[in-house]
XYZ file of N, CA and C in Angstrom:
774
model
N -6.434 -3.342 9.880
C -5.687 -3.069 11.091
C -6.253 -1.866 11.788
N -6.561 -1.996 13.097
C -7.083 -0.880 13.841
C -6.003 0.160 14.047
N -6.370 1.408 13.951
C -5.418 2.490 14.131
C -5.474 2.970 15.572
N -5.220 2.026 16.511
C -5.316 2.352 17.923
C -4.021 2.926 18.422
N -4.102 3.665 19.524
C -2.920 4.264 20.116
C -2.581 3.516 21.396
N -1.357 3.044 21.538
C -0.926 2.291 22.693
C -0.276 3.249 23.685
N -0.670 3.256 24.980
C -0.048 4.149 25.946
C 1.463 3.938 25.975
N 2.213 5.016 25.802
C 3.653 4.884 25.624
C 4.364 4.438 26.890
N 3.882 4.844 28.032
C 4.528 4.396 29.257
C 4.421 2.887 29.383
N 3.244 2.364 29.005
C 3.052 0.916 29.028
C 3.956 0.242 28.022
N 4.048 0.832 26.826
C 4.894 0.264 25.781
C 6.336 0.232 26.207
N 6.820 1.359 26.726
C 8.238 1.482 27.025
C 8.664 0.680 28.239
N 7.806 0.609 29.279
C 8.237 0.043 30.546
C 7.566 -1.274 30.905
N 6.363 -1.534 30.348
C 5.636 -2.737 30.757
C 5.365 -3.678 29.606
N 4.744 -3.172 28.520
C 4.329 -4.057 27.430
C 5.511 -4.759 26.782
N 6.631 -4.058 26.714
C 7.780 -4.672 26.052
C 8.318 -5.855 26.850
N 7.934 -5.955 28.102
C 8.350 -7.114 28.893
C 7.747 -8.402 28.346
N 6.696 -8.269 27.523
C 6.123 -9.446 26.864
C 7.141 -10.130 25.968
N 8.099 -9.359 25.508
C 9.139 -9.934 24.655
C 9.911 -11.000 25.418
N 10.289 -10.653 26.665
C 11.021 -11.615 27.476
C 10.170 -12.841 27.761
N 8.882 -12.611 28.048
C 7.988 -13.732 28.336
C 7.834 -14.644 27.134
N 7.745 -14.035 25.955
C 7.571 -14.842 24.741
C 8.796 -15.686 24.461
N 9.958 -15.207 24.939
C 11.200 -15.942 24.699
C 11.231 -17.258 25.481
N 10.506 -17.340 26.611
C 10.515 -18.549 27.411
C 9.964 -19.717 26.619
N 8.799 -19.486 25.984
C 8.205 -20.534 25.156
C 9.082 -20.863 23.971
N 9.598 -19.818 23.339
C 10.435 -20.043 22.155
C 11.694 -20.804 22.511
N 12.262 -20.550 23.690
C 13.495 -21.207 24.086
C 13.300 -22.700 24.243
N 12.099 -23.123 24.621
C 11.824 -24.542 24.797
C 11.968 -25.313 23.493
N 11.769 -24.607 22.381
C 11.843 -25.269 21.080
C 13.147 -25.003 20.352
N 14.048 -24.245 20.967
C 15.261 -23.821 20.274
C 16.132 -25.001 19.878
N 16.358 -25.940 20.813
C 17.245 -27.057 20.523
C 16.742 -27.880 19.347
N 15.417 -28.124 19.346
C 14.839 -28.918 18.250
C 14.989 -28.194 16.932
N 14.781 -26.882 16.952
C 14.890 -26.113 15.717
C 16.313 -26.132 15.174
N 17.286 -26.061 16.087
C 18.672 -25.990 15.649
C 19.137 -27.310 15.057
N 18.413 -28.397 15.339
C 18.781 -29.680 14.772
C 18.368 -29.795 13.313
N 17.506 -28.886 12.884
C 17.031 -28.911 11.508
C 17.885 -27.966 10.670
N 18.461 -28.453 9.617
C 19.314 -27.623 8.770
C 18.446 -26.641 7.998
N 18.625 -25.360 8.256
C 17.881 -24.310 7.574
C 18.871 -23.435 6.830
N 18.603 -23.180 5.588
C 19.516 -22.405 4.761
C 19.360 -20.914 5.042
N 20.487 -20.233 5.146
C 20.463 -18.792 5.328
C 19.822 -18.130 4.110
N 19.162 -17.010 4.342
C 18.465 -16.286 3.293
C 19.178 -14.975 3.017
N 19.449 -14.711 1.762
C 20.189 -13.516 1.373
C 19.250 -12.451 0.815
N 19.450 -11.210 1.263
C 18.751 -10.059 0.699
C 19.824 -9.103 0.204
N 20.051 -9.123 -1.097
C 21.138 -8.344 -1.692
C 20.572 -7.506 -2.834
N 20.492 -6.192 -2.640
C 19.904 -5.288 -3.621
C 20.812 -4.089 -3.831
N 20.650 -3.436 -4.970
C 21.484 -2.303 -5.337
C 20.751 -0.974 -5.117
N 21.519 0.049 -4.897
C 20.974 1.403 -4.815
C 20.127 1.697 -6.054
N 18.953 2.273 -5.830
C 18.055 2.584 -6.940
C 16.982 1.548 -7.169
N 17.169 0.322 -6.642
C 16.099 -0.670 -6.743
C 14.941 -0.278 -5.818
N 13.787 -0.835 -6.093
C 12.589 -0.520 -5.320
C 12.254 -1.724 -4.461
N 12.255 -1.544 -3.141
C 12.024 -2.619 -2.190
C 10.625 -2.512 -1.603
N 9.902 -3.628 -1.609
C 8.584 -3.704 -0.979
C 8.608 -4.772 0.105
N 8.147 -4.411 1.301
C 8.086 -5.336 2.433
C 6.609 -5.577 2.754
N 6.208 -6.836 2.704
C 4.799 -7.201 2.851
C 4.573 -7.986 4.132
N 3.522 -7.602 4.877
C 3.108 -8.341 6.067
C 1.679 -8.829 5.839
N 1.509 -10.110 5.481
C 0.161 -10.626 5.193
C -0.468 -11.379 6.358
N -1.762 -11.180 6.540
C -2.557 -11.993 7.463
C -3.688 -12.598 6.645
N -3.576 -13.877 6.338
C -4.482 -14.517 5.380
C -5.808 -14.904 5.998
N -6.855 -14.861 5.185
C -8.120 -15.487 5.524
C -7.987 -16.982 5.244
N -8.756 -17.796 5.958
C -8.562 -19.241 5.876
C -9.748 -20.000 5.282
N -10.772 -19.290 4.839
C -11.929 -19.978 4.272
C -11.560 -20.610 2.932
N -12.409 -21.537 2.499
C -12.177 -22.189 1.208
C -12.235 -21.172 0.075
N -13.166 -20.226 0.181
C -13.282 -19.197 -0.850
C -12.029 -18.330 -0.910
N -11.491 -17.980 0.261
C -10.278 -17.161 0.307
C -9.080 -17.918 -0.253
N -9.007 -19.205 0.047
C -7.898 -20.017 -0.464
C -7.933 -20.086 -1.989
N -9.117 -20.281 -2.559
C -9.242 -20.315 -4.015
C -8.903 -18.958 -4.624
N -9.359 -17.884 -3.977
C -9.066 -16.539 -4.476
C -7.576 -16.245 -4.415
N -6.917 -16.746 -3.371
C -5.477 -16.529 -3.230
C -4.705 -17.270 -4.330
N -5.121 -18.489 -4.613
C -4.477 -19.242 -5.681
C -4.624 -18.536 -7.019
N -5.797 -17.968 -7.268
C -6.028 -17.237 -8.508
C -5.195 -15.963 -8.543
N -5.070 -15.318 -7.398
C -4.251 -14.102 -7.314
C -2.805 -14.415 -7.696
N -2.269 -15.504 -7.133
C -0.886 -15.876 -7.440
C -0.698 -16.180 -8.930
N -1.726 -16.779 -9.523
C -1.629 -17.136 -10.942
C -1.623 -15.913 -11.855
N -2.203 -14.821 -11.377
C -2.309 -13.628 -12.220
C -1.346 -12.519 -11.815
N -1.226 -12.266 -10.513
C -0.429 -11.124 -10.056
C 1.057 -11.295 -10.329
N 1.602 -12.441 -9.997
C 3.045 -12.597 -10.107
C 3.542 -12.775 -11.543
N 2.839 -13.506 -12.411
C 3.277 -13.518 -13.814
C 3.246 -12.130 -14.442
N 2.215 -11.337 -14.116
C 2.166 -9.979 -14.642
C 3.275 -9.129 -14.023
N 3.463 -9.259 -12.714
C 4.512 -8.490 -12.042
C 5.901 -8.813 -12.555
N 6.136 -10.085 -12.887
C 7.467 -10.472 -13.368
C 7.836 -9.776 -14.666
N 6.844 -9.387 -15.443
C 7.117 -8.652 -16.678
C 7.690 -7.272 -16.379
N 7.464 -6.794 -15.154
C 7.991 -5.494 -14.741
C 9.162 -5.653 -13.765
N 9.681 -6.878 -13.687
C 10.860 -7.126 -12.856
C 10.574 -7.463 -11.409
N 9.305 -7.694 -11.047
C 8.974 -8.045 -9.673
C 9.629 -9.377 -9.314
N 10.281 -9.412 -8.144
C 10.996 -10.616 -7.714
C 10.837 -10.804 -6.213
N 10.503 -12.020 -5.810
C 10.469 -12.358 -4.377
C 11.898 -12.627 -3.930
N 12.353 -11.873 -2.928
C 13.748 -11.946 -2.525
C 13.983 -12.820 -1.296
N 13.182 -12.665 -0.275
C 13.425 -13.355 0.995
C 12.157 -13.303 1.835
N 12.149 -14.086 2.917
C 10.996 -14.087 3.827
C 11.444 -14.472 5.228
N 10.788 -13.898 6.213
C 10.969 -14.268 7.611
C 9.619 -14.680 8.172
N 9.635 -15.650 9.064
C 8.414 -16.096 9.739
C 8.235 -15.266 11.002
N 7.025 -14.748 11.223
C 6.739 -14.034 12.465
C 6.395 -15.055 13.539
N 7.244 -15.137 14.553
C 7.033 -16.070 15.648
C 6.102 -15.499 16.711
N 6.236 -14.195 16.972
C 5.427 -13.551 18.005
C 5.088 -12.128 17.586
N 3.807 -11.792 17.607
C 3.388 -10.400 17.451
C 3.324 -9.812 18.862
N 4.427 -9.191 19.293
C 4.556 -8.746 20.677
C 3.621 -7.574 20.961
N 3.615 -6.608 20.073
C 2.672 -5.480 20.147
C 2.096 -5.303 18.751
N 0.806 -5.583 18.596
C 0.204 -5.479 17.270
C -1.312 -5.584 17.382
N -1.995 -4.933 16.468
C -3.447 -5.048 16.392
C -3.876 -6.250 15.551
N -2.938 -6.913 14.915
C -3.276 -8.080 14.113
C -2.075 -9.016 14.073
N -2.212 -10.161 13.423
C -1.189 -11.208 13.490
C -0.786 -11.683 12.100
N 0.094 -10.954 11.436
C 0.594 -11.418 10.140
C 1.446 -12.678 10.329
N 1.500 -13.478 9.299
C 2.235 -14.748 9.382
C 3.715 -14.580 9.090
N 4.084 -13.531 8.371
C 5.480 -13.369 7.995
C 5.780 -11.991 7.456
N 7.042 -11.821 7.127
C 7.537 -10.601 6.488
C 8.209 -11.029 5.185
N 7.684 -10.563 4.065
C 8.177 -10.995 2.755
C 8.778 -9.794 2.024
N 9.963 -9.994 1.487
C 10.687 -8.935 0.789
C 10.592 -9.147 -0.726
N 10.098 -8.134 -1.427
C 10.022 -8.151 -2.883
C 10.845 -6.992 -3.436
N 11.280 -7.134 -4.672
C 12.029 -6.039 -5.290
C 11.572 -5.815 -6.729
N 11.790 -4.596 -7.193
C 11.672 -4.213 -8.595
C 13.022 -3.638 -9.031
N 13.308 -3.633 -10.322
C 14.567 -3.026 -10.779
C 14.689 -1.555 -10.394
N 13.538 -0.855 -10.363
C 13.529 0.565 -10.002
C 12.083 0.976 -9.730
N 11.922 2.215 -9.277
C 10.583 2.704 -8.941
C 9.688 2.783 -10.180
N 10.268 3.088 -11.321
C 9.496 3.189 -12.560
C 8.865 1.842 -12.938
N 9.561 0.760 -12.631
C 9.018 -0.571 -12.920
C 7.781 -0.846 -12.075
N 7.848 -0.490 -10.794
C 6.679 -0.658 -9.925
C 5.520 0.199 -10.410
N 5.830 1.418 -10.826
C 4.790 2.314 -11.337
C 4.186 1.763 -12.625
N 5.007 1.098 -13.427
C 4.506 0.498 -14.664
C 3.504 -0.607 -14.387
N 3.774 -1.427 -13.381
C 2.818 -2.467 -13.005
C 1.527 -1.847 -12.489
N 1.649 -0.836 -11.638
C 0.467 -0.190 -11.072
C -0.411 0.437 -12.146
N 0.205 0.869 -13.258
C -0.533 1.525 -14.331
C -1.090 0.545 -15.366
N -0.740 -0.737 -15.240
C -1.207 -1.717 -16.217
C -2.720 -1.892 -16.117
N -3.365 -2.083 -17.227
C -4.836 -2.137 -17.266
C -5.414 -3.287 -16.447
N -4.664 -4.387 -16.290
C -5.170 -5.543 -15.550
C -4.941 -5.425 -14.040
N -4.061 -4.511 -13.613
C -3.663 -4.483 -12.212
C -4.780 -4.046 -11.254
N -5.582 -3.036 -11.563
C -6.621 -2.635 -10.603
C -7.556 -3.766 -10.202
N -7.950 -4.601 -11.141
C -8.845 -5.716 -10.816
C -8.136 -6.754 -9.946
N -6.863 -7.001 -10.234
C -6.092 -7.949 -9.424
C -5.953 -7.422 -7.999
N -5.605 -6.171 -7.878
C -5.420 -5.554 -6.570
C -6.724 -5.516 -5.777
N -7.831 -5.314 -6.463
C -9.133 -5.225 -5.797
C -9.546 -6.543 -5.153
N -8.924 -7.653 -5.529
C -9.279 -8.951 -4.951
C -8.615 -9.195 -3.597
N -7.688 -8.347 -3.198
C -6.928 -8.585 -1.967
C -7.794 -8.705 -0.708
N -8.790 -7.849 -0.512
C -9.603 -7.977 0.708
C -10.338 -9.308 0.821
N -10.553 -10.002 -0.288
C -11.189 -11.316 -0.254
C -10.222 -12.410 0.171
N -8.930 -12.081 0.179
C -7.884 -13.071 0.412
C -7.217 -12.891 1.771
N -6.981 -11.634 2.156
C -6.242 -11.340 3.375
C -7.080 -10.494 4.337
N -7.042 -10.843 5.605
C -7.657 -9.993 6.625
C -6.961 -8.636 6.620
N -5.648 -8.694 6.564
C -4.828 -7.492 6.453
C -3.667 -7.788 5.531
N -3.337 -6.829 4.713
C -2.179 -6.947 3.842
C -1.515 -5.576 3.809
N -0.430 -5.448 4.556
C 0.264 -4.173 4.661
C 1.563 -4.234 3.876
N 1.752 -3.262 2.990
C 2.913 -3.239 2.104
C 3.635 -1.913 2.275
N 4.935 -1.988 2.579
C 5.749 -0.797 2.785
C 6.886 -0.805 1.771
N 7.045 0.297 1.051
C 7.982 0.317 -0.073
C 8.822 1.582 -0.084
N 10.011 1.462 -0.695
C 10.873 2.628 -0.851
C 11.904 2.365 -1.936
N 12.379 3.446 -2.528
C 13.509 3.375 -3.448
C 14.780 3.381 -2.621
N 15.671 2.432 -2.858
C 16.855 2.283 -2.022
C 17.871 3.387 -2.296
N 18.289 4.045 -1.217
C 19.304 5.092 -1.316
C 20.710 4.509 -1.238
N 20.818 3.265 -0.777
C 22.109 2.585 -0.646
C 21.934 1.109 -0.977
N 23.055 0.439 -1.263
C 23.019 -1.007 -1.451
C 22.586 -1.687 -0.155
N 21.960 -2.853 -0.291
C 21.609 -3.699 0.852
C 22.260 -5.062 0.653
N 22.898 -5.549 1.715
C 23.470 -6.894 1.674
C 23.284 -7.517 3.054
N 22.163 -8.228 3.235
C 21.796 -8.807 4.522
C 21.701 -10.322 4.382
N 22.302 -11.026 5.312
C 22.141 -12.469 5.394
C 21.293 -12.785 6.617
N 20.115 -13.325 6.400
C 19.253 -13.745 7.500
C 19.691 -15.143 7.940
N 20.216 -15.228 9.146
C 20.856 -16.436 9.669
C 19.843 -17.251 10.475
N 19.649 -18.537 10.157
C 18.684 -19.358 10.903
C 19.070 -19.571 12.361
N 20.321 -19.317 12.712
C 20.756 -19.478 14.096
C 20.463 -18.242 14.942
N 19.943 -17.188 14.301
C 19.707 -15.936 15.009
C 18.228 -15.567 15.003
N 17.886 -14.586 15.826
C 16.522 -14.087 15.937
C 16.472 -12.662 15.392
N 15.276 -12.244 14.949
C 15.127 -10.921 14.353
C 13.904 -10.226 14.936
N 14.012 -8.911 15.063
C 12.854 -8.131 15.487
C 12.591 -7.024 14.477
N 11.325 -6.666 14.373
C 10.892 -5.561 13.528
C 10.011 -4.646 14.363
N 10.350 -3.374 14.384
C 9.501 -2.368 15.001
C 9.012 -1.420 13.907
N 7.707 -1.261 13.814
C 7.087 -0.299 12.904
C 6.586 0.850 13.764
N 7.114 2.040 13.530
C 6.844 3.168 14.432
C 6.181 4.323 13.703
N 5.247 4.943 14.418
C 4.596 6.176 13.974
C 5.097 7.307 14.882
N 5.827 8.259 14.343
C 6.421 9.321 15.149
C 5.401 10.411 15.470
N 5.640 11.099 16.582
C 4.836 12.259 16.943
C 5.323 13.493 16.191
N 4.381 14.260 15.666
C 4.736 15.499 14.984
C 5.406 16.485 15.940
N 5.042 16.402 17.220
C 5.577 17.336 18.202
C 7.067 17.099 18.479
N 7.546 15.877 18.270
C 8.959 15.553 18.515
C 9.424 14.537 17.474
N 9.588 14.964 16.228
C 9.922 14.019 15.158
C 11.304 13.387 15.303
N 12.185 13.978 16.126
C 13.528 13.432 16.305
C 13.640 12.531 17.526
N 12.566 12.449 18.330
C 12.637 11.683 19.567
C 12.958 10.217 19.354
N 12.320 9.596 18.368
C 12.533 8.170 18.143
C 13.961 7.894 17.681
N 14.502 8.768 16.826
C 15.883 8.600 16.379
C 16.852 8.714 17.550
N 16.576 9.650 18.470
C 17.424 9.794 19.655
C 17.336 8.557 20.540
N 16.146 7.998 20.633
C 15.957 6.762 21.403
C 16.788 5.628 20.819
N 16.697 5.422 19.514
C 17.447 4.341 18.881
C 18.950 4.542 19.015
N 19.394 5.770 18.842
C 20.819 6.065 18.984
C 21.276 5.842 20.419
N 20.414 6.195 21.365
C 20.763 6.046 22.762
C 20.908 4.602 23.203
N 20.065 3.707 22.661
C 20.119 2.305 23.091
C 21.097 1.471 22.263
N 21.635 2.016 21.186
C 22.495 1.222 20.292
C 23.687 0.597 20.998
N 24.407 1.304 21.902
C 25.521 0.635 22.593
C 25.068 -0.591 23.373
N 23.906 -0.505 24.022
C 23.392 -1.660 24.768
C 22.951 -2.765 23.825
N 22.337 -2.403 22.708
C 21.942 -3.401 21.709
C 23.163 -4.195 21.255
N 24.230 -3.511 20.941
C 25.454 -4.185 20.479
C 26.083 -5.018 21.591
N 26.040 -4.503 22.805
C 26.648 -5.211 23.939
C 25.946 -6.532 24.215
N 24.657 -6.583 23.951
C 23.893 -7.798 24.229
C 23.562 -8.577 22.958
N 24.416 -8.470 21.964
C 24.324 -9.341 20.797
C 23.356 -8.919 19.725
N 23.006 -7.637 19.676
C 22.097 -7.143 18.650
C 22.807 -6.273 17.629
N 22.156 -6.099 16.495
C 22.719 -5.260 15.432
C 21.587 -4.707 14.572
N 21.566 -3.373 14.407
C 20.606 -2.774 13.488
C 21.030 -3.136 12.064
N 20.133 -3.782 11.316
C 20.518 -4.237 9.986
C 19.822 -3.488 8.852
N 18.678 -2.848 9.144
C 18.019 -2.062 8.093
C 16.949 -1.168 8.702
N 16.891 0.073 8.203
C 15.847 1.019 8.583
C 15.208 1.572 7.311
N 13.897 1.476 7.215
C 13.150 2.041 6.093
C 12.425 3.287 6.597
N 12.781 4.434 6.042
C 12.223 5.698 6.507
C 11.068 6.157 5.604
N 9.993 6.595 6.229
C 8.853 7.194 5.523
C 8.452 6.404 4.275
N 8.104 5.136 4.451
C 7.789 4.311 3.277
C 6.473 4.700 2.626
N 6.388 4.425 1.331
C 5.107 4.419 0.648
C 4.344 3.210 1.161
N 3.057 3.376 1.488
C 2.330 2.313 2.186
C 1.005 1.991 1.523
N 0.677 0.686 1.514
C -0.613 0.203 1.037
C -1.228 -0.677 2.110
N -2.544 -0.507 2.345
C -3.241 -1.275 3.370
C -4.573 -1.782 2.823
N -5.051 -2.884 3.423
C -6.426 -3.290 3.173
C -7.403 -2.383 3.896
N -6.997 -1.898 5.061
C -7.864 -1.060 5.883
C -7.788 0.395 5.432
N -8.948 0.980 5.170
C -8.988 2.372 4.717
C -8.597 3.339 5.826
N -8.715 2.914 7.091
C -8.413 3.799 8.219
C -6.944 3.782 8.621
N -6.153 2.890 8.043
C -4.745 2.781 8.420
C -3.954 3.985 7.910
N -2.916 4.339 8.648
C -2.048 5.460 8.271
C -0.621 4.973 8.095
N 0.114 5.629 7.216
C 1.478 5.225 6.908
C 2.402 5.448 8.102
N 3.263 4.491 8.416
C 4.208 4.664 9.515
C 5.376 5.555 9.108
N 6.142 5.930 10.112
C 7.323 6.767 9.879
C 8.566 5.935 9.593
N 8.636 4.733 10.185
C 9.886 3.977 10.065
C 9.677 2.506 10.380
N 10.408 1.647 9.640
C 10.539 0.230 9.947
C 11.985 -0.018 10.353
N 12.188 -0.676 11.490
C 13.535 -0.916 11.994
C 13.731 -2.401 12.251
N 14.712 -3.004 11.576
C 15.036 -4.419 11.722
C 16.306 -4.568 12.550
N 16.260 -5.492 13.522
C 17.423 -5.775 14.361
C 17.675 -7.281 14.372
N 18.938 -7.662 14.246
C 19.355 -9.057 14.352
C 19.906 -9.303 15.755
N 19.537 -10.457 16.357
C 19.952 -10.797 17.712
C 20.636 -12.155 17.733
N 21.702 -12.251 18.532
C 22.381 -13.535 18.700
C 21.585 -14.481 19.591
N 20.806 -13.923 20.514
C 20.032 -14.733 21.454
C 18.605 -14.192 21.560
N 17.702 -15.021 22.035
C 16.305 -14.629 22.148
C 16.056 -13.609 23.253
N 16.946 -13.562 24.257
C 16.737 -12.652 25.378
C 17.536 -11.355 25.250
N 18.054 -11.084 24.051
C 18.881 -9.897 23.867
C 18.171 -8.606 24.227
N 16.936 -8.448 23.740
C 16.250 -7.186 23.992
C 15.846 -7.032 25.447
N 15.477 -8.118 26.099
C 15.126 -8.013 27.518
C 16.325 -7.552 28.335
N 17.527 -7.920 27.930
C 18.732 -7.440 28.600
C 18.949 -5.956 28.311
N 18.665 -5.542 27.077
C 18.765 -4.125 26.738
C 17.832 -3.307 27.617
N 16.630 -3.808 27.856
C 15.649 -3.100 28.681
C 16.156 -2.799 30.080
N 17.017 -3.662 30.579
C 17.536 -3.492 31.944
C 18.759 -2.582 31.987
N 19.227 -2.121 30.835
C 20.456 -1.332 30.782
C 20.228 0.128 31.135
N 21.299 0.796 31.545
C 21.235 2.229 31.840
C 20.926 3.030 30.580
N 21.452 2.594 29.439
C 21.205 3.312 28.187
C 19.721 3.310 27.834
N 19.080 2.164 28.031
C 17.650 2.076 27.730
C 16.848 2.990 28.645
N 17.131 2.916 29.939
C 16.388 3.727 30.902
C 16.555 5.216 30.614
N 17.756 5.606 30.194
C 17.996 7.017 29.891
C 17.318 7.444 28.603
N 17.039 6.490 27.714
C 16.474 6.820 26.404
C 14.957 6.755 26.361
N 14.335 6.163 27.377
C 12.880 6.034 27.407
C 12.150 7.365 27.243
N 12.603 8.464 27.867
C 11.902 9.742 27.653
C 11.844 10.170 26.193
N 12.900 9.893 25.424
C 12.883 10.213 23.994
C 11.838 9.368 23.279
N 11.732 8.105 23.684
C 10.725 7.223 23.093
C 9.322 7.744 23.388
N 9.088 8.094 24.641
C 7.757 8.525 25.048
C 7.338 9.815 24.352
N 8.282 10.726 24.140
C 7.946 11.997 23.508
C 7.924 11.905 21.994
N 8.567 10.872 21.438
C 8.730 10.808 19.992
C 7.849 9.833 19.262
N 7.201 8.898 19.982
C 6.431 7.835 19.330
C 4.991 7.860 19.824
N 4.050 7.838 18.877
C 2.630 7.796 19.249
C 2.025 6.405 19.104
N 2.672 5.529 18.317
C 2.131 4.185 18.084
C 3.245 3.322 17.525
N 3.190 2.027 17.835
C 4.159 1.125 17.214
C 3.600 -0.281 17.142
N 4.241 -1.078 16.294
C 4.025 -2.517 16.227
C 5.385 -3.175 16.413
N 5.382 -4.330 17.059
C 6.646 -4.973 17.447
C 6.522 -6.465 17.188
N 7.427 -7.046 16.387
C 7.375 -8.449 16.008
C 8.724 -9.115 16.219
N 8.668 -10.390 16.624
C 9.882 -11.226 16.667
C 9.781 -12.260 15.562
N 10.895 -12.503 14.843
C 10.868 -13.305 13.626
C 12.042 -14.267 13.570
N 11.937 -15.226 12.672
C 13.033 -16.163 12.424
C 13.033 -16.536 10.942
N 14.089 -17.175 10.515
C 14.227 -17.579 9.115
C 13.238 -18.695 8.803
N 12.581 -18.599 7.661
C 11.619 -19.604 7.239
C 12.337 -20.896 6.899
N 11.787 -22.030 7.362
C 12.384 -23.332 7.044
C 12.198 -23.670 5.584
């Protein structure tokens, strides 16, 4: 993943309009999607568990496919001995602002941070981990020890967004003020903040990548919820906090995997 900087004025006032545009195409398929019964996905974890959120962008060559199959045969059986568990997944429908195009967001858990550390220290793990660049163009993993219980139901009738933000050192509170400022409008237009991961431990395929400051997940009742927020007085008043507080971000729209 390139560590490029996106002009904040463009992000705040122009680039985010791509979200509304992307909703037009998605809306054309909404009726057909709703006719398919999709089971809700539960993410229910306890305080003290270790949560890892993975965004993979796979290579598609025959060699990469074989390497990926071998990775699954070795990584997950070994990980399960340390309590590694796949919890849930969302499909990325649109990479609205991003330097790359992951296919989904996958949630994994460990019983605790010590369990994850135990896997990382296992003699077989370095070789398994070293095979990742042969399998994925990008594989970004963000992890944290949970300070509170999590109980989220990902509803197939709803839409989800994820913003990954890198805060400016000059104004580390700006992004938080922005989110707090737009929250009334988010709620008014059918949105809800469902999870924020602060200062995650991060793993990347790219050596030049830097750890983000925060991952923010929002649930929406409709596909055009955020575009309505953009037109609100709360959003317009909060843009200066965004511009002063954020140096880079990635923005994705997601849905429940069929």
